[in-house]
PDB file of C-alpha atoms in Angstrom:
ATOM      1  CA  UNK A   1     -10.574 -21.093   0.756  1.00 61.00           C
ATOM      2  CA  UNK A   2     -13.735 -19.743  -0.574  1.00 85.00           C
ATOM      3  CA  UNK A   3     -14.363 -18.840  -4.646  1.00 92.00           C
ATOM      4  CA  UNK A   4     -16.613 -17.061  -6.180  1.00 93.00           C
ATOM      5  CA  UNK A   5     -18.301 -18.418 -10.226  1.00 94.00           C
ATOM      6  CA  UNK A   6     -16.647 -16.244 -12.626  1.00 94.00           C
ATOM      7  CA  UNK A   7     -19.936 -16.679 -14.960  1.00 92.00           C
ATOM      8  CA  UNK A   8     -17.995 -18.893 -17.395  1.00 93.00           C
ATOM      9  CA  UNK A   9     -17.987 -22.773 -16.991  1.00 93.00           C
ATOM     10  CA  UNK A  10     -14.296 -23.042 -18.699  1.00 92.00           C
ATOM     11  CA  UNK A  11     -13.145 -19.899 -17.159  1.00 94.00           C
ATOM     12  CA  UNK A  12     -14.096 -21.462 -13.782  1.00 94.00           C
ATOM     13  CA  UNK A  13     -11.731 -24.675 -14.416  1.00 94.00           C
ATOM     14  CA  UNK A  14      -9.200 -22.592 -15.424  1.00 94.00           C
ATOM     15  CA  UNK A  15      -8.846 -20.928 -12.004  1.00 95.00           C
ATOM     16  CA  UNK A  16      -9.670 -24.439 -10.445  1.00 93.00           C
ATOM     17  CA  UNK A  17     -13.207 -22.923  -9.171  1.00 94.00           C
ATOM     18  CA  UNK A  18     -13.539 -19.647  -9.911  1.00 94.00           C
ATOM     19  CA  UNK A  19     -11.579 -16.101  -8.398  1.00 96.00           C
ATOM     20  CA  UNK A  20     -10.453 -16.427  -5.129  1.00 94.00           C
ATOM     21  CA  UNK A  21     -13.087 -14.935  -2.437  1.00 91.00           C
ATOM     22  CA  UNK A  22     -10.199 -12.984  -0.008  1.00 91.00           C
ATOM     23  CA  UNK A  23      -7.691 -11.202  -2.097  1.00 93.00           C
ATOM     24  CA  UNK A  24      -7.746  -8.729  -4.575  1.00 95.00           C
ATOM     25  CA  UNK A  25      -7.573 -10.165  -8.509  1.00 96.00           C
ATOM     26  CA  UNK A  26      -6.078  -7.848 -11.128  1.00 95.00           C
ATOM     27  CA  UNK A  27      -7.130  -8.249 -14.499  1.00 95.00           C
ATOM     28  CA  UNK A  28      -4.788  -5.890 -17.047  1.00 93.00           C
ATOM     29  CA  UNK A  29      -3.894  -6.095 -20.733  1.00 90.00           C
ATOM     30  CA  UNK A  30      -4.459  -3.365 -23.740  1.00 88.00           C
ATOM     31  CA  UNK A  31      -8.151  -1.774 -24.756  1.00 84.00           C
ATOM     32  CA  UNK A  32     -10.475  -3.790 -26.137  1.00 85.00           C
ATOM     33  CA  UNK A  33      -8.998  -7.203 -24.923  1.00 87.00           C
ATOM     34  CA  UNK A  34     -12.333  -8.347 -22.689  1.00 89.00           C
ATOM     35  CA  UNK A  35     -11.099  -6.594 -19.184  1.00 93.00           C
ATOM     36  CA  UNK A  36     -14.522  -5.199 -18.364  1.00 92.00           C
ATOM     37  CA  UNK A  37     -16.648  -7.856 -20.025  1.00 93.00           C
ATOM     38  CA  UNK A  38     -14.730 -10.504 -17.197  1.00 95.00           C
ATOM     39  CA  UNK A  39     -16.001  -8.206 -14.804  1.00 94.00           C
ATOM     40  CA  UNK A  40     -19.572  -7.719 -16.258  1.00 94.00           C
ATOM     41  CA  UNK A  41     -20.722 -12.083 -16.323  1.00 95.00           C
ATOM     42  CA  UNK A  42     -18.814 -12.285 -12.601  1.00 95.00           C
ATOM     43  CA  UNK A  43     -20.766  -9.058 -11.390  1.00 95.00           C
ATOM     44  CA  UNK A  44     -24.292 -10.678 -13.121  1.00 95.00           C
ATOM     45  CA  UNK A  45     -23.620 -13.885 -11.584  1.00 94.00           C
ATOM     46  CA  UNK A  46     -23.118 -12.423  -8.014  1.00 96.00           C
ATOM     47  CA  UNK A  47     -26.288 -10.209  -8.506  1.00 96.00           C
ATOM     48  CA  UNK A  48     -28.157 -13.259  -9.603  1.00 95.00           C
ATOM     49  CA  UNK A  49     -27.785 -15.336  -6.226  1.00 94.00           C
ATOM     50  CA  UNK A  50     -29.176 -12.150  -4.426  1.00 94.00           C
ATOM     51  CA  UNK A  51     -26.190 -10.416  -3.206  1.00 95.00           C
ATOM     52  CA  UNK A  52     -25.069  -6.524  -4.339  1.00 95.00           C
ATOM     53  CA  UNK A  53     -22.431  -5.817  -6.188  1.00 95.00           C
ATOM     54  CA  UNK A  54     -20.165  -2.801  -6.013  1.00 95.00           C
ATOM     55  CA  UNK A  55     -18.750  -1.418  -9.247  1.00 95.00           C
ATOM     56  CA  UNK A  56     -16.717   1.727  -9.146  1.00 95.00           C
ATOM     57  CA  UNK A  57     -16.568   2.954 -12.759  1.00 93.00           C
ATOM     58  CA  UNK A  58     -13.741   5.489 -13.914  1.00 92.00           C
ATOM     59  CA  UNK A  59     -13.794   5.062 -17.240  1.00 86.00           C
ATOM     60  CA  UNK A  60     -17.546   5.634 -18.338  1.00 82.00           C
ATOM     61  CA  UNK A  61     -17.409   2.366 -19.792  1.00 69.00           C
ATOM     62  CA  UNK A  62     -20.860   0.477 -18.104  1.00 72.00           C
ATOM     63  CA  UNK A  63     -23.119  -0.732 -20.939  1.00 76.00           C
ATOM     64  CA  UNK A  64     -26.568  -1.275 -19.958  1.00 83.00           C
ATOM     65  CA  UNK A  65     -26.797  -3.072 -23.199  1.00 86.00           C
ATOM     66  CA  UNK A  66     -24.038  -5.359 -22.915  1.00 90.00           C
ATOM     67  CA  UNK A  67     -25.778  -6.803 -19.234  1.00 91.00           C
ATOM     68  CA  UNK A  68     -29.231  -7.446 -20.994  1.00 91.00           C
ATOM     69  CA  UNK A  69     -27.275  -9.673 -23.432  1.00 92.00           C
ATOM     70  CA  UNK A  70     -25.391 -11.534 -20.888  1.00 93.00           C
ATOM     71  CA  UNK A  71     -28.876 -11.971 -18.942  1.00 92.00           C
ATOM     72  CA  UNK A  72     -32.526 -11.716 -19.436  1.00 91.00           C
ATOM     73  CA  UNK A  73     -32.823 -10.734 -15.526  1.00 92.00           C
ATOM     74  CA  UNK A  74     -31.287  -7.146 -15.733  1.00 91.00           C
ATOM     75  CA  UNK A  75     -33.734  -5.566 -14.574  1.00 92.00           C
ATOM     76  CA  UNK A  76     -32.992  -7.404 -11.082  1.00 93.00           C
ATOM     77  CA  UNK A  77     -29.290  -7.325 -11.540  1.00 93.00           C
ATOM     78  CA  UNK A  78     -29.140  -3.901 -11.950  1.00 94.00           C
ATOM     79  CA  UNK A  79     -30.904  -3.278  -8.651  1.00 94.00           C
ATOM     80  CA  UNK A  80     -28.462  -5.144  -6.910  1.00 95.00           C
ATOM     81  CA  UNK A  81     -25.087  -3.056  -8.590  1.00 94.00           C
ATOM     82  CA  UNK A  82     -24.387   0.161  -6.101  1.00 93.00           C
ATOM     83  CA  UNK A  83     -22.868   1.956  -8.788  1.00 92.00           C
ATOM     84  CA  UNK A  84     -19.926   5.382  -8.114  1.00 93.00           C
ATOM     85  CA  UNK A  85     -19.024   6.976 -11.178  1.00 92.00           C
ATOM     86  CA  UNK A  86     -15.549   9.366 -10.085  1.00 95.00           C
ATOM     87  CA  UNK A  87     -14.487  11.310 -12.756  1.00 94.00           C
ATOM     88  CA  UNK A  88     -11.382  12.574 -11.153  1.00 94.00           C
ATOM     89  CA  UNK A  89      -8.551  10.591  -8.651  1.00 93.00           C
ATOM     90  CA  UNK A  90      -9.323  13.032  -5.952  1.00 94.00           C
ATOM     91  CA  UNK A  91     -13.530  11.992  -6.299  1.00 96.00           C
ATOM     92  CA  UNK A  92     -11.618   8.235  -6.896  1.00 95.00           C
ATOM     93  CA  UNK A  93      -9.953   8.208  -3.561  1.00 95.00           C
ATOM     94  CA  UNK A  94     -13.650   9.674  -1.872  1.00 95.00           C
ATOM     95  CA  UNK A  95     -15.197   6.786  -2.651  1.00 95.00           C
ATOM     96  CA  UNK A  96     -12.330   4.656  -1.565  1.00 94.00           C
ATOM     97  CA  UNK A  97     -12.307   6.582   2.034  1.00 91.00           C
ATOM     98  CA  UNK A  98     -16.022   5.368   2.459  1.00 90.00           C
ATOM     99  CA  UNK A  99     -16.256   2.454   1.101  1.00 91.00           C
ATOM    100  CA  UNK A 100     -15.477   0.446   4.357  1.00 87.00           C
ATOM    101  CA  UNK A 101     -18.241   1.947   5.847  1.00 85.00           C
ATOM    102  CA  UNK A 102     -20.566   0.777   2.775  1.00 84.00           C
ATOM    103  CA  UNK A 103     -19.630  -3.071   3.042  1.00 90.00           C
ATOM    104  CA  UNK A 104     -21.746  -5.122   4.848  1.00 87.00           C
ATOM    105  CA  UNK A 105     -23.061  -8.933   4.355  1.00 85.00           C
ATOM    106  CA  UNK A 106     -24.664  -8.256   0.903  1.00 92.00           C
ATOM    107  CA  UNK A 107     -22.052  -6.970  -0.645  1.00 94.00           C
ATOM    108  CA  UNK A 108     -20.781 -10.238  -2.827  1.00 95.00           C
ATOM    109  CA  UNK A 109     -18.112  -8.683  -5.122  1.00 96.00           C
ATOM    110  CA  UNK A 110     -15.941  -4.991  -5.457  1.00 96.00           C
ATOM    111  CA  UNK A 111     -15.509  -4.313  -9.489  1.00 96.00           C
ATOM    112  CA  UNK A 112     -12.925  -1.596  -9.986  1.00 96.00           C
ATOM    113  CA  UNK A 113     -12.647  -0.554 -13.288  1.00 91.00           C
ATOM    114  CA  UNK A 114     -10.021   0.689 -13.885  1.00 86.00           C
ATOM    115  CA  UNK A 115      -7.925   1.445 -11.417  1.00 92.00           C
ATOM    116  CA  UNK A 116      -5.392   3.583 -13.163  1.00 89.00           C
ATOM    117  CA  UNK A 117      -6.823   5.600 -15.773  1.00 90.00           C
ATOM    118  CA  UNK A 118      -7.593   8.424 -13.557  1.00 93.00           C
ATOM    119  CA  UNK A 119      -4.208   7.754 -11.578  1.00 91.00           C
ATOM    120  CA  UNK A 120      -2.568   8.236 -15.610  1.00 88.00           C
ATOM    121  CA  UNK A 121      -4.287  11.447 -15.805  1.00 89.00           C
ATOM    122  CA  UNK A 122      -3.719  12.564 -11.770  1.00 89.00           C
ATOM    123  CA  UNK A 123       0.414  11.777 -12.649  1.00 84.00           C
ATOM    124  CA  UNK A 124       0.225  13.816 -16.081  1.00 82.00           C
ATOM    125  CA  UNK A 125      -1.054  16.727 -14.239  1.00 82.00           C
ATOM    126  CA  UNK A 126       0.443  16.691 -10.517  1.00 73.00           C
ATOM    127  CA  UNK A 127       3.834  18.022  -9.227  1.00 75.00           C
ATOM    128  CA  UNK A 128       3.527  15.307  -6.695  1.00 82.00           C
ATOM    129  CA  UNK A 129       4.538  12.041  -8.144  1.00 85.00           C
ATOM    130  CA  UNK A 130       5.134  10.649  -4.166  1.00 87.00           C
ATOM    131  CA  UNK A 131       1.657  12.021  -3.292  1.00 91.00           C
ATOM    132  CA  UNK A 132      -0.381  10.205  -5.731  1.00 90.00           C
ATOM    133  CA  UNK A 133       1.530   7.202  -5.919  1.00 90.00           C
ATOM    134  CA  UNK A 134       0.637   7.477  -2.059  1.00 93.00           C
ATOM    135  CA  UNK A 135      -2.483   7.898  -2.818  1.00 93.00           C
ATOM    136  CA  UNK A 136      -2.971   5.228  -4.990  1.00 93.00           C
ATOM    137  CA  UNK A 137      -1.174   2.650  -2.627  1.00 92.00           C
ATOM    138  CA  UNK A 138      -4.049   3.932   0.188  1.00 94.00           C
ATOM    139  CA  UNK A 139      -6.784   2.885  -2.211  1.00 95.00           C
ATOM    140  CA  UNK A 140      -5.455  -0.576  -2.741  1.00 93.00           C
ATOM    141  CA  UNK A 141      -4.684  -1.217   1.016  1.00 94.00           C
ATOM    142  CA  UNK A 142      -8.384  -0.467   1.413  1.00 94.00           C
ATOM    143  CA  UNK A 143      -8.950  -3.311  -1.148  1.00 95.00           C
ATOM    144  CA  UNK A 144      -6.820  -6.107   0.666  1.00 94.00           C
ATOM    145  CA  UNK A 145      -8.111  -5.338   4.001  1.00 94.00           C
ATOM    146  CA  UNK A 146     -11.632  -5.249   3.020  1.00 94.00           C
ATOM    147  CA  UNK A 147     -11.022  -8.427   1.108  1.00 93.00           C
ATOM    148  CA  UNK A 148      -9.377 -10.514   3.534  1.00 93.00           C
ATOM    149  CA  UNK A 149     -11.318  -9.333   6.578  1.00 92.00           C
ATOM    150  CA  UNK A 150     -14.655  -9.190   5.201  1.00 92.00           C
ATOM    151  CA  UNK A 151     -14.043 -12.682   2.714  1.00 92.00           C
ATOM    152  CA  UNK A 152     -15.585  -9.964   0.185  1.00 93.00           C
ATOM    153  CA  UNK A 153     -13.278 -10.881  -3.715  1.00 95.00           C
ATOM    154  CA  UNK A 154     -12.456  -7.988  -5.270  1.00 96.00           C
ATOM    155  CA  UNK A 155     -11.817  -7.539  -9.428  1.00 97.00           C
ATOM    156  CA  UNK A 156      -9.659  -4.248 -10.244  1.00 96.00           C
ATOM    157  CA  UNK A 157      -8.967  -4.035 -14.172  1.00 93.00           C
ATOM    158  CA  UNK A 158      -6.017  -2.155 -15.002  1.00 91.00           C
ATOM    159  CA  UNK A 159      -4.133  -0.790 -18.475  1.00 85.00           C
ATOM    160  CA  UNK A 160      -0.683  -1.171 -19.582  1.00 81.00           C
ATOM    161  CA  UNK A 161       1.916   0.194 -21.776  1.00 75.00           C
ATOM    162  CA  UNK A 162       4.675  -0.753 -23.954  1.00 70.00           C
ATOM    163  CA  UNK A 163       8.065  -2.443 -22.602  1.00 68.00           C
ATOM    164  CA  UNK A 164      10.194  -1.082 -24.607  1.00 62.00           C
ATOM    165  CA  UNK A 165      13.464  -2.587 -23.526  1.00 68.00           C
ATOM    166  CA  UNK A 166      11.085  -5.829 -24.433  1.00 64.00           C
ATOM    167  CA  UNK A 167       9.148  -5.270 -27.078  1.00 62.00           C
ATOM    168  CA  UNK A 168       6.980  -8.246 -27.426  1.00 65.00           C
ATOM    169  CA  UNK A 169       5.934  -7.342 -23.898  1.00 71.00           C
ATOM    170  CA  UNK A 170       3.476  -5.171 -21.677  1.00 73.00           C
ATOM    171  CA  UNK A 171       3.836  -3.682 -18.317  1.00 77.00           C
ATOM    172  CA  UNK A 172       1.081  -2.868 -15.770  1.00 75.00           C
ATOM    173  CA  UNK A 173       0.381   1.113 -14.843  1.00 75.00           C
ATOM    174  CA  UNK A 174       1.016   1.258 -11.308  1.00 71.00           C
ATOM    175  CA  UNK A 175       3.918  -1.505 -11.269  1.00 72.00           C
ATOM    176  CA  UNK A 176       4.707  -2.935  -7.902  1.00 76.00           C
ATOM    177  CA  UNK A 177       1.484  -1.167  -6.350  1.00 79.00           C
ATOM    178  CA  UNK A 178      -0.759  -3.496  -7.946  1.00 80.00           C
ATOM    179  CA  UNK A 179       1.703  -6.359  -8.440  1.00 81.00           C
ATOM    180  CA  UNK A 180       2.467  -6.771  -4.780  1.00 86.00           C
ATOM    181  CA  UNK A 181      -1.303  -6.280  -3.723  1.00 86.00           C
ATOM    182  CA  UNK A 182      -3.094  -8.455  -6.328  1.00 90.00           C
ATOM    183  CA  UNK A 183      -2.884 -12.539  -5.248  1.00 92.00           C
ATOM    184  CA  UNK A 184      -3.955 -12.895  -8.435  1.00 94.00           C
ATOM    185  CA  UNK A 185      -3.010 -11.547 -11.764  1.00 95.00           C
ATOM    186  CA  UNK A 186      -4.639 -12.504 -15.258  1.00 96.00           C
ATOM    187  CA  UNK A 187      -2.840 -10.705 -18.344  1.00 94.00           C
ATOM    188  CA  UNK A 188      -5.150 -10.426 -21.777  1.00 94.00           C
ATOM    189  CA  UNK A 189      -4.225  -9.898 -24.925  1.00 91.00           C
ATOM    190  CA  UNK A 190      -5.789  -8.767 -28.552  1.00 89.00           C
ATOM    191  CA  UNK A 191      -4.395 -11.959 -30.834  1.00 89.00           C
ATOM    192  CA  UNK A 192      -5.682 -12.969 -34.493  1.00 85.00           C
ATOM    193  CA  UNK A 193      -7.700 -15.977 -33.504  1.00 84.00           C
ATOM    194  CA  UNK A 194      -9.215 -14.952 -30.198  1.00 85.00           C
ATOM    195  CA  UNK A 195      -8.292 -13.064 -27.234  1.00 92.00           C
ATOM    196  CA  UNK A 196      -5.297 -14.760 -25.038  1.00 92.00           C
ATOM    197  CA  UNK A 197      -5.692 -15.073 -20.868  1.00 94.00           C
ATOM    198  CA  UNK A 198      -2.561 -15.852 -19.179  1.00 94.00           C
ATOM    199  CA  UNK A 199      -2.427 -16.935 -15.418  1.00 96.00           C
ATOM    200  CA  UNK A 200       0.408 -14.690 -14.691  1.00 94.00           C
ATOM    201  CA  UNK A 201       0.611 -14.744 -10.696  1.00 94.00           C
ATOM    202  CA  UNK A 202      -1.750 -17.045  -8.259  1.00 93.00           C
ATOM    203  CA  UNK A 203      -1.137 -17.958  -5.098  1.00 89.00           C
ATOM    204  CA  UNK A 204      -2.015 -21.653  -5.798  1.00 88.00           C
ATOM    205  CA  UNK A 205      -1.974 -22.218  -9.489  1.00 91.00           C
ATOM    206  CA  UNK A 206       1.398 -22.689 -12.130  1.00 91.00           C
ATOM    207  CA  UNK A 207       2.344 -19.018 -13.389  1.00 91.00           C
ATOM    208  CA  UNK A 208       2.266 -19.177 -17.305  1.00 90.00           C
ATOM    209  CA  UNK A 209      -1.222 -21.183 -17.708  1.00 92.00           C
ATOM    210  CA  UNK A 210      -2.859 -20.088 -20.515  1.00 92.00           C
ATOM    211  CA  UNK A 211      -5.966 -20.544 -22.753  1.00 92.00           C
ATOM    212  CA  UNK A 212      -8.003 -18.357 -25.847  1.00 93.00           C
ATOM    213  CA  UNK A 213     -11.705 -17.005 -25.512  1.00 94.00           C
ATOM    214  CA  UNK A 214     -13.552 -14.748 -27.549  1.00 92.00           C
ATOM    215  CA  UNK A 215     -16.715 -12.577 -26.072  1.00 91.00           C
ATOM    216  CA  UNK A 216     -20.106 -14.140 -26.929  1.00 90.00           C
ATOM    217  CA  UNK A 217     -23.535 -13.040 -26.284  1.00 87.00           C
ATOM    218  CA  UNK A 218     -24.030 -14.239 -23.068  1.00 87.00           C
ATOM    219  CA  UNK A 219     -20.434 -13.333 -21.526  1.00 88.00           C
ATOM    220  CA  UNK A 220     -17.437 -15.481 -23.024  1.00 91.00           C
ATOM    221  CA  UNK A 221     -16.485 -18.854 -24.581  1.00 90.00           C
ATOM    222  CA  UNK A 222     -13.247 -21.167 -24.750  1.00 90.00           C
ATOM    223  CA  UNK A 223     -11.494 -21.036 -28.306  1.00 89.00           C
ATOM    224  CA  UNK A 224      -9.922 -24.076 -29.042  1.00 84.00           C
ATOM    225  CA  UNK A 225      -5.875 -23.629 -29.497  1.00 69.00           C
TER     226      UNK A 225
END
């Protein structure tokens, strides 16, 4: 079972060697808790060995900036991201219905981020709860098979709201779409000393692992509980 580096030495022996290289890895928890950041060092480190990285970007939220801190080679890294900017789930699900066609053996990682937030706004506006619910559960078969055929890992980052039949608790938009076709699911969260990952699904790990970070220059660093 192949992994890919996540660009963190501690975040790599948390997930005994890094994400897993055939399955699709959801990372979810409120704004502001590190989501995209996991996905920025993961993405750099893939670009670095040479291979391409696809990032699909709904949210507007790529900062130039933010890779020439985590590397002093982004000039080459950002040659190697194929960047698709949708600003609407109808433009999301056209780049999802070419997207096979656009992996091939360079392609080292799939960044979606995020998943949902134009699904939020396609639900808030649509008659047809089925139909984009449909929709979305088309885009993230696309993911698995691409993953597990092609050995390619993919990252999706996704939001969440309040439980509030459990207050102390989050849920993840999209429910059972995304909890059924992630392998792997790693919940963040905004605390007073640091930022908390939990391990809450894996397919070979104990469910409930858990450690603190806090984002660094160069991408993030273990806080010590």
């Amino acid at each position: 079972m192949g992994k890919i580096s996540t660009g963190s030495v501690f975040f790599d022996e948390f997930l005994a060697g890094g994400y897993d290289q055939d399955i699709i890895t959801t990372i979810y928890g409120p704004s502001g808790s590190g989501k995209t950041n996991l996905c920025l060092i993961a993405a750099v480190q893939i670009a670095l060995t040479g291979k391409q990285v696809v990032f699909i970007d709904t949210e507007g939220g790529i900062a130039v900036d933010r890779i020439k801190q985590i590397t002093s080679q982004w000039n080459e890294v950002l040659e190697r991201f194929i960047f698709f900017s949708p600003t609407t789930f109808s433009e999301q699900d056209e780049v999802f219905s070419g997207l096979r066609e656009k992996i091939d053996l360079n392609v080292g990682l799939i960044v979606v981020d995020s998943i949902s937030m134009l699904y939020r706004l396609a639900l808030g506006q649509s008659n047809e709860v089925y139909d984009v619910n449909a929709t979305l559960g088309k885009q993230i078969a696309c993911l698995v098979e691409i993953a597990r055929k092609k050995k390619i890992p993919v990252l999706v980052t996704n939001q969440v709201y309040a439980d509030f039949k459990q207050p102390d608790t989050v849920k993840m938009v999209g429910g059972d779409l995304l909890k059924y076709g992630s392998k792997c699911l790693l919940e963040l969260q905004n605390l007073a000393n640091g930022r908390g990952l939990l391990l809450r699904k894996h397919r070979s790990l104990p469910e409930g692992k858990s450690c603190l970070f806090r984002i660094v220059g160069e991408g993030i660093e273990e806080v010590e509980s």
